[in-house]
PDB file of C-alpha atoms and ligand atoms in Angstrom:
ATOM      1  CA  MET U   1     113.219  78.667 114.880  1.00 97.00           C
ATOM      2  CA  LEU U   2     109.982  80.377 114.162  1.00 98.00           C
ATOM      3  CA  LYS U   3     108.508  81.148 110.258  1.00 98.00           C
ATOM      4  CA  VAL U   4     107.000  84.541 110.043  1.00 98.00           C
ATOM      5  CA  VAL U   5     104.788  86.180 107.848  1.00 98.00           C
ATOM      6  CA  VAL U   6     103.696  89.532 107.461  1.00 98.00           C
ATOM      7  CA  LEU U   7     101.099  91.202 106.208  1.00 98.00           C
ATOM      8  CA  VAL U   8     101.504  95.049 104.637  1.00 98.00           C
ATOM      9  CA  SER U   9      98.798  96.947 102.804  1.00 98.00           C
ATOM     10  CA  GLY U  10     101.816  99.866 102.167  1.00 97.00           C
ATOM     11  CA  GLY U  11     105.111 101.377 102.444  1.00 97.00           C
ATOM     12  CA  GLY U  12     106.653  98.837 104.856  1.00 98.00           C
ATOM     13  CA  THR U  13     108.791 101.127 107.406  1.00 98.00           C
ATOM     14  CA  ASN U  14     107.233  97.673 110.145  1.00 98.00           C
ATOM     15  CA  LEU U  15     108.476  95.793 108.522  1.00 98.00           C
ATOM     16  CA  GLN U  16     111.680  97.280 107.545  1.00 98.00           C
ATOM     17  CA  ALA U  17     112.609  97.547 110.841  1.00 98.00           C
ATOM     18  CA  ILE U  18     111.800  93.747 111.711  1.00 98.00           C
ATOM     19  CA  LEU U  19     114.317  92.713 108.828  1.00 98.00           C
ATOM     20  CA  ASP U  20     116.858  95.460 110.232  1.00 98.00           C
ATOM     21  CA  ALA U  21     116.133  93.502 113.355  1.00 98.00           C
ATOM     22  CA  VAL U  22     116.811  90.408 112.126  1.00 98.00           C
ATOM     23  CA  ASP U  23     119.816  91.783 110.450  1.00 98.00           C
ATOM     24  CA  SER U  24     120.810  92.964 113.643  1.00 98.00           C
ATOM     25  CA  GLY U  25     120.115  90.481 116.283  1.00 98.00           C
ATOM     26  CA  ALA U  26     116.984  92.236 117.907  1.00 98.00           C
ATOM     27  CA  ILE U  27     115.260  89.270 116.768  1.00 98.00           C
ATOM     28  CA  THR U  28     116.696  86.084 117.311  1.00 98.00           C
ATOM     29  CA  ASN U  29     115.390  82.927 116.543  1.00 98.00           C
ATOM     30  CA  THR U  30     112.970  84.302 114.268  1.00 98.00           C
ATOM     31  CA  GLU U  31     113.375  83.810 109.812  1.00 98.00           C
ATOM     32  CA  ILE U  32     110.823  86.057 107.644  1.00 98.00           C
ATOM     33  CA  VAL U  33     109.977  83.170 105.307  1.00 98.00           C
ATOM     34  CA  GLY U  34     107.469  85.557 103.107  1.00 98.00           C
ATOM     35  CA  VAL U  35     105.508  88.236 102.685  1.00 98.00           C
ATOM     36  CA  ILE U  36     101.951  89.503 100.745  1.00 98.00           C
ATOM     37  CA  SER U  37      99.954  92.344 100.118  1.00 98.00           C
ATOM     38  CA  ASN U  38      96.402  93.215  99.280  1.00 98.00           C
ATOM     39  CA  ASN U  39      98.242  96.525  97.645  1.00 98.00           C
ATOM     40  CA  LYS U  40     100.266  95.461  94.076  1.00 97.00           C
ATOM     41  CA  ASN U  41     102.176  98.613  94.483  1.00 98.00           C
ATOM     42  CA  ALA U  42     102.373  98.448  98.446  1.00 98.00           C
ATOM     43  CA  TYR U  43     106.425  99.951  98.679  1.00 98.00           C
ATOM     44  CA  ALA U  44     106.361  97.129 101.312  1.00 98.00           C
ATOM     45  CA  LEU U  45     107.238  93.777  98.573  1.00 98.00           C
ATOM     46  CA  GLN U  46     109.873  95.933  97.311  1.00 98.00           C
ATOM     47  CA  ARG U  47     111.204  96.217 100.295  1.00 98.00           C
ATOM     48  CA  ALA U  48     111.087  91.864 100.231  1.00 98.00           C
ATOM     49  CA  GLU U  49     112.186  91.923  96.755  1.00 98.00           C
ATOM     50  CA  GLU U  50     115.250  93.601  97.063  1.00 98.00           C
ATOM     51  CA  LYS U  51     116.126  90.736 100.464  1.00 97.00           C
ATOM     52  CA  GLY U  52     115.246  88.325  98.777  1.00 98.00           C
ATOM     53  CA  ILE U  53     111.808  87.639 100.916  1.00 98.00           C
ATOM     54  CA  PRO U  54     109.306  85.447  98.541  1.00 98.00           C
ATOM     55  CA  ASN U  55     106.928  88.193  98.296  1.00 98.00           C
ATOM     56  CA  VAL U  56     103.011  87.705  97.024  1.00 98.00           C
ATOM     57  CA  CYS U  57      99.808  89.958  95.928  1.00 98.00           C
ATOM     58  CA  VAL U  58      96.864  88.615  97.003  1.00 98.00           C
ATOM     59  CA  SER U  59      94.238  91.916  95.794  1.00 97.00           C
ATOM     60  CA  PRO U  60      90.833  91.421  96.274  1.00 96.00           C
ATOM     61  CA  LYS U  61      89.917  93.765  93.064  1.00 96.00           C
ATOM     62  CA  ALA U  62      91.208  90.173  91.331  1.00 97.00           C
ATOM     63  CA  PHE U  63      87.941  88.201  92.536  1.00 98.00           C
ATOM     64  CA  ALA U  64      84.821  87.767  91.280  1.00 98.00           C
ATOM     65  CA  SER U  65      83.172  87.561  96.085  1.00 98.00           C
ATOM     66  CA  ARG U  66      85.331  88.705  98.979  1.00 97.00           C
ATOM     67  CA  ALA U  67      84.193  84.890 100.014  1.00 97.00           C
ATOM     68  CA  GLU U  68      86.824  83.535  97.729  1.00 98.00           C
ATOM     69  CA  PHE U  69      89.647  86.595  98.392  1.00 98.00           C
ATOM     70  CA  ASN U  70      89.318  84.587 102.280  1.00 98.00           C
ATOM     71  CA  GLN U  71      90.284  82.052 101.729  1.00 98.00           C
ATOM     72  CA  ALA U  72      92.411  82.505  98.753  1.00 98.00           C
ATOM     73  CA  LEU U  73      94.573  84.901 101.183  1.00 98.00           C
ATOM     74  CA  LEU U  74      94.001  81.919 103.839  1.00 98.00           C
ATOM     75  CA  ASP U  75      95.091  79.843 101.434  1.00 98.00           C
ATOM     76  CA  THR U  76      98.392  81.855 100.249  1.00 98.00           C
ATOM     77  CA  VAL U  77      99.109  82.598 103.299  1.00 98.00           C
ATOM     78  CA  ASP U  78      98.839  78.525 104.257  1.00 98.00           C
ATOM     79  CA  GLN U  79     101.840  78.318 101.306  1.00 98.00           C
ATOM     80  CA  PHE U  80     104.555  79.472 103.836  1.00 98.00           C
ATOM     81  CA  GLN U  81     103.327  77.294 106.732  1.00 98.00           C
ATOM     82  CA  ALA U  82     104.589  79.366 109.046  1.00 98.00           C
ATOM     83  CA  ASP U  83     104.760  79.305 113.318  1.00 98.00           C
ATOM     84  CA  LEU U  84     103.136  83.285 113.382  1.00 98.00           C
ATOM     85  CA  LEU U  85     101.282  86.524 110.702  1.00 98.00           C
ATOM     86  CA  VAL U  86     102.741  89.667 111.823  1.00 98.00           C
ATOM     87  CA  LEU U  87     100.270  92.660 110.587  1.00 98.00           C
ATOM     88  CA  ALA U  88     102.334  95.047 109.810  1.00 98.00           C
ATOM     89  CA  GLY U  89      99.538  98.310 108.173  1.00 95.00           C
ATOM     90  CA  PHE U  90      97.981  95.407 106.886  1.00 97.00           C
ATOM     91  CA  LEU U  91      94.436  97.570 105.923  1.00 95.00           C
ATOM     92  CA  VAL U  92      92.245  94.060 105.402  1.00 95.00           C
ATOM     93  CA  VAL U  93      89.955  92.677 107.624  1.00 93.00           C
ATOM     94  CA  ILE U  94      91.395  89.421 108.361  1.00 96.00           C
ATOM     95  CA  PRO U  95      88.426  86.862 107.817  1.00 95.00           C
ATOM     96  CA  GLU U  96      86.634  84.418 110.987  1.00 95.00           C
ATOM     97  CA  MET U  97      87.884  81.384 108.799  1.00 96.00           C
ATOM     98  CA  MET U  98      91.880  82.228 109.272  1.00 98.00           C
ATOM     99  CA  ILE U  99      91.557  83.833 112.971  1.00 97.00           C
ATOM    100  CA  GLU U 100      90.597  80.446 113.569  1.00 97.00           C
ATOM    101  CA  ALA U 101      93.650  79.067 111.747  1.00 98.00           C
ATOM    102  CA  TYR U 102      95.252  80.636 113.240  1.00 98.00           C
ATOM    103  CA  ARG U 103      94.110  81.273 116.874  1.00 95.00           C
ATOM    104  CA  ASN U 104      96.666  83.564 118.881  1.00 95.00           C
ATOM    105  CA  ARG U 105      99.672  83.092 116.326  1.00 98.00           C
ATOM    106  CA  ILE U 106      98.903  86.536 114.981  1.00 98.00           C
ATOM    107  CA  ILE U 107      99.409  90.155 115.773  1.00 98.00           C
ATOM    108  CA  ASN U 108      99.498  93.793 114.755  1.00 98.00           C
ATOM    109  CA  ILE U 109     100.819  96.438 115.220  1.00 98.00           C
ATOM    110  CA  HIS U 110      97.612  99.785 115.880  1.00 98.00           C
ATOM    111  CA  PRO U 111      99.068 103.084 116.626  1.00 98.00           C
ATOM    112  CA  SER U 112      97.710 104.226 120.141  1.00 98.00           C
ATOM    113  CA  LEU U 113      97.206 103.445 123.637  1.00 98.00           C
ATOM    114  CA  ILE U 114      94.547 100.807 122.947  1.00 98.00           C
ATOM    115  CA  PRO U 115      91.365 101.300 123.817  1.00 98.00           C
ATOM    116  CA  SER U 116      92.271 104.043 122.648  1.00 98.00           C
ATOM    117  CA  PHE U 117      91.735 105.853 119.119  1.00 98.00           C
ATOM    118  CA  CYS U 118      91.232 101.889 118.613  1.00 97.00           C
ATOM    119  CA  GLY U 119      88.586  99.875 116.091  1.00 95.00           C
ATOM    120  CA  LYS U 120      86.223 100.466 113.184  1.00 94.00           C
ATOM    121  CA  GLY U 121      87.361 103.796 111.326  1.00 94.00           C
ATOM    122  CA  PHE U 122      90.587 104.358 112.809  1.00 96.00           C
ATOM    123  CA  TYR U 123      92.995 103.591 110.653  1.00 95.00           C
ATOM    124  CA  GLY U 124      96.690 105.033 109.188  1.00 95.00           C
ATOM    125  CA  LEU U 125      95.792 109.410 110.096  1.00 97.00           C
ATOM    126  CA  LYS U 126      92.685 108.818 111.353  1.00 98.00           C
ATOM    127  CA  VAL U 127      94.017 107.659 114.657  1.00 98.00           C
ATOM    128  CA  HIS U 128      96.641 110.618 114.755  1.00 98.00           C
ATOM    129  CA  ASP U 129      93.977 113.047 113.611  1.00 98.00           C
ATOM    130  CA  ALA U 130      91.718 112.015 116.460  1.00 98.00           C
ATOM    131  CA  VAL U 131      94.460 112.310 118.979  1.00 98.00           C
ATOM    132  CA  LEU U 132      94.873 115.612 117.792  1.00 98.00           C
ATOM    133  CA  ALA U 133      91.002 116.750 117.532  1.00 98.00           C
ATOM    134  CA  ARG U 134      90.798 115.401 121.555  1.00 98.00           C
ATOM    135  CA  GLY U 135      94.088 117.080 123.016  1.00 98.00           C
ATOM    136  CA  VAL U 136      95.835 114.295 124.062  1.00 98.00           C
ATOM    137  CA  LYS U 137      98.991 115.074 125.544  1.00 98.00           C
ATOM    138  CA  VAL U 138     100.334 111.404 125.623  1.00 98.00           C
ATOM    139  CA  THR U 139      99.844 108.646 122.751  1.00 98.00           C
ATOM    140  CA  GLY U 140     101.546 105.971 121.020  1.00 98.00           C
ATOM    141  CA  ALA U 141     100.944 101.712 119.910  1.00 98.00           C
ATOM    142  CA  THR U 142     100.094  99.019 120.207  1.00 98.00           C
ATOM    143  CA  VAL U 143     101.307  95.479 119.922  1.00 98.00           C
ATOM    144  CA  HIS U 144      98.478  93.314 119.835  1.00 98.00           C
ATOM    145  CA  PHE U 145      97.321  89.374 119.303  1.00 98.00           C
ATOM    146  CA  VAL U 146      94.202  89.614 117.137  1.00 98.00           C
ATOM    147  CA  ASP U 147      91.436  87.742 117.592  1.00 96.00           C
ATOM    148  CA  ALA U 148      87.539  88.072 115.931  1.00 93.00           C
ATOM    149  CA  GLY U 149      87.791  92.264 117.321  1.00 93.00           C
ATOM    150  CA  THR U 150      88.850  94.301 115.669  1.00 93.00           C
ATOM    151  CA  ASP U 151      92.127  95.901 117.927  1.00 95.00           C
ATOM    152  CA  THR U 152      90.543  93.939 121.266  1.00 95.00           C
ATOM    153  CA  GLY U 153      93.222  91.060 121.772  1.00 96.00           C
ATOM    154  CA  PRO U 154      95.296  90.428 123.849  1.00 98.00           C
ATOM    155  CA  ILE U 155      98.059  93.459 124.803  1.00 98.00           C
ATOM    156  CA  ILE U 156     101.232  92.333 124.668  1.00 98.00           C
ATOM    157  CA  LEU U 157     103.238  95.599 124.348  1.00 98.00           C
ATOM    158  CA  GLN U 158     102.335  99.450 124.388  1.00 98.00           C
ATOM    159  CA  LYS U 159     104.722 101.980 124.255  1.00 98.00           C
ATOM    160  CA  ALA U 160     104.436 105.846 125.325  1.00 99.00           C
ATOM    161  CA  VAL U 161     104.796 108.457 122.694  1.00 98.00           C
ATOM    162  CA  LYS U 162     104.172 113.223 123.556  1.00 98.00           C
ATOM    163  CA  VAL U 163     102.467 114.894 121.322  1.00 98.00           C
ATOM    164  CA  LYS U 164     103.845 118.275 120.748  1.00 98.00           C
ATOM    165  CA  ASP U 165     102.327 121.410 120.469  1.00 98.00           C
ATOM    166  CA  GLY U 166     101.229 121.906 116.848  1.00 98.00           C
ATOM    167  CA  ASP U 167     102.061 118.927 115.644  1.00 98.00           C
ATOM    168  CA  THR U 168     100.191 118.033 112.347  1.00 98.00           C
ATOM    169  CA  SER U 169      99.073 114.836 112.055  1.00 98.00           C
ATOM    170  CA  LYS U 170     101.921 113.544 110.103  1.00 98.00           C
ATOM    171  CA  GLU U 171     104.106 114.399 111.826  1.00 98.00           C
ATOM    172  CA  LEU U 172     102.479 112.539 114.297  1.00 98.00           C
ATOM    173  CA  GLN U 173     102.196 109.589 112.714  1.00 98.00           C
ATOM    174  CA  ARG U 174     106.322 109.785 111.766  1.00 98.00           C
ATOM    175  CA  ARG U 175     107.303 110.299 115.098  1.00 98.00           C
ATOM    176  CA  VAL U 176     104.812 107.319 116.947  1.00 98.00           C
ATOM    177  CA  MET U 177     106.492 104.454 114.051  1.00 98.00           C
ATOM    178  CA  GLU U 178     109.539 106.148 114.741  1.00 98.00           C
ATOM    179  CA  LYS U 179     110.357 106.310 118.432  1.00 98.00           C
ATOM    180  CA  ALA U 180     106.942 103.698 119.262  1.00 98.00           C
ATOM    181  CA  GLU U 181     106.115 101.423 116.562  1.00 98.00           C
ATOM    182  CA  TRP U 182     109.253 100.258 114.454  1.00 98.00           C
ATOM    183  CA  LYS U 183     111.015  99.181 118.356  1.00 98.00           C
ATOM    184  CA  ILE U 184     107.555  97.176 120.178  1.00 98.00           C
ATOM    185  CA  LEU U 185     106.663  95.144 117.362  1.00 98.00           C
ATOM    186  CA  PRO U 186     110.012  93.149 117.089  1.00 98.00           C
ATOM    187  CA  GLU U 187     110.701  93.745 120.529  1.00 98.00           C
ATOM    188  CA  ALA U 188     107.476  91.635 120.329  1.00 98.00           C
ATOM    189  CA  ILE U 189     107.616  89.164 117.647  1.00 98.00           C
ATOM    190  CA  ASN U 190     111.074  88.529 119.590  1.00 98.00           C
ATOM    191  CA  LEU U 191     109.649  87.445 122.662  1.00 98.00           C
ATOM    192  CA  ILE U 192     107.293  85.666 120.756  1.00 98.00           C
ATOM    193  CA  ALA U 193     110.554  83.546 119.149  1.00 98.00           C
ATOM    194  CA  ASN U 194     111.816  82.971 123.144  1.00 98.00           C
ATOM    195  CA  ASP U 195     108.963  82.361 124.582  1.00 98.00           C
ATOM    196  CA  LYS U 196     109.298  84.857 126.814  1.00 98.00           C
ATOM    197  CA  ILE U 197     104.855  85.435 126.836  1.00 97.00           C
ATOM    198  CA  THR U 198     101.729  83.054 128.177  1.00 97.00           C
ATOM    199  CA  VAL U 199      98.168  84.509 127.958  1.00 96.00           C
ATOM    200  CA  THR U 200      95.859  84.000 130.661  1.00 96.00           C
ATOM    201  CA  ASP U 201      92.910  84.878 130.482  1.00 95.00           C
ATOM    202  CA  GLY U 202      93.277  87.807 127.608  1.00 95.00           C
ATOM    203  CA  ILE U 203      96.199  89.464 129.885  1.00 97.00           C
ATOM    204  CA  VAL U 204      99.059  88.657 128.393  1.00 98.00           C
ATOM    205  CA  SER U 205     102.646  88.250 130.687  1.00 97.00           C
ATOM    206  CA  LEU U 206     106.181  88.233 130.536  1.00 96.00           C
ATOM    207  CA  LYS U 207     107.967  84.406 131.861  1.00 95.00           C
TER     208      LYS U 207
HETATM  209  C1  GRF M   1     101.364 102.984 109.578  1.00 56.41           C
HETATM  210  O1  GRF M   1     100.005 104.720 110.060  1.00 56.41           O
HETATM  211  C2  GRF M   1     101.469 102.366 110.743  1.00 56.41           C
HETATM  212  O2  GRF M   1     101.341 103.287 111.579  1.00 56.41           O
HETATM  213  C3  GRF M   1      99.861 101.771 110.849  1.00 56.41           C
HETATM  214  O3  GRF M   1     100.634 101.482 109.484  1.00 56.41           O
HETATM  215  C4  GRF M   1     101.080 102.542 108.273  1.00 56.41           C
HETATM  216  C5  GRF M   1     101.275 102.124 107.576  1.00 56.41           C
HETATM  217  O4  GRF M   1     102.749 101.125 108.096  1.00 56.41           O
HETATM  218  N1  GRF M   1     100.847 100.393 112.146  1.00 56.41           N
HETATM  219  P1  GRF M   1     103.869 100.992 107.167  1.00 56.41           P
HETATM  220  O5  GRF M   1     105.144 101.932 106.857  1.00 56.41           O
HETATM  221  O6  GRF M   1     103.421  99.788 106.018  1.00 56.41           O
HETATM  222  O7  GRF M   1     105.052  99.563 108.641  1.00 56.41           O
END
């Protein structure tokens, strides 16, 4: 049984997609053992509470330094004794020591087709603003392993989404979430939970 902790910062629609997939059997061999947010007002915490999943806020505002927050975040994660950490709209930079402690056991959902529209400053609506500004006709989402870089780890799954004439950033974000994020994040967790993934020289392949 894969024990998973989900880290969130906002509305938690990706968390909800994961919870629904566990309930429906689309994700097997998996238990969501905890939800952690840096934002006490994140509706994602409410979603966890409604499912009876232990949930906690670790806010940078509660600590005198970033180093103390980083240690508190790692200590909180460690308490759950998770096999996999899932960043689902988590807007905090993962500290190096946490990446070390959970090497190849952290995955992230990014709302573009990496390596396009990713890296520092590309998060939330900013991604879709850039997509529309460039005029690309296809965008999408990517699930990848987290390494020391920003959106640079081995790519696990991607799903393309058409950009429609006249799209606003919000309309495009919603379509990317509905058609891509909410599908490939649960699928990636299920693949990992059932040992269907190997990584060789930074390239993910399915068994
Ligand atoms: C959204 O911008 C989504 O594209 C990205 O994280 C943000 C919040 O998602 N992955 P969620 O509703 O909190 O899952």
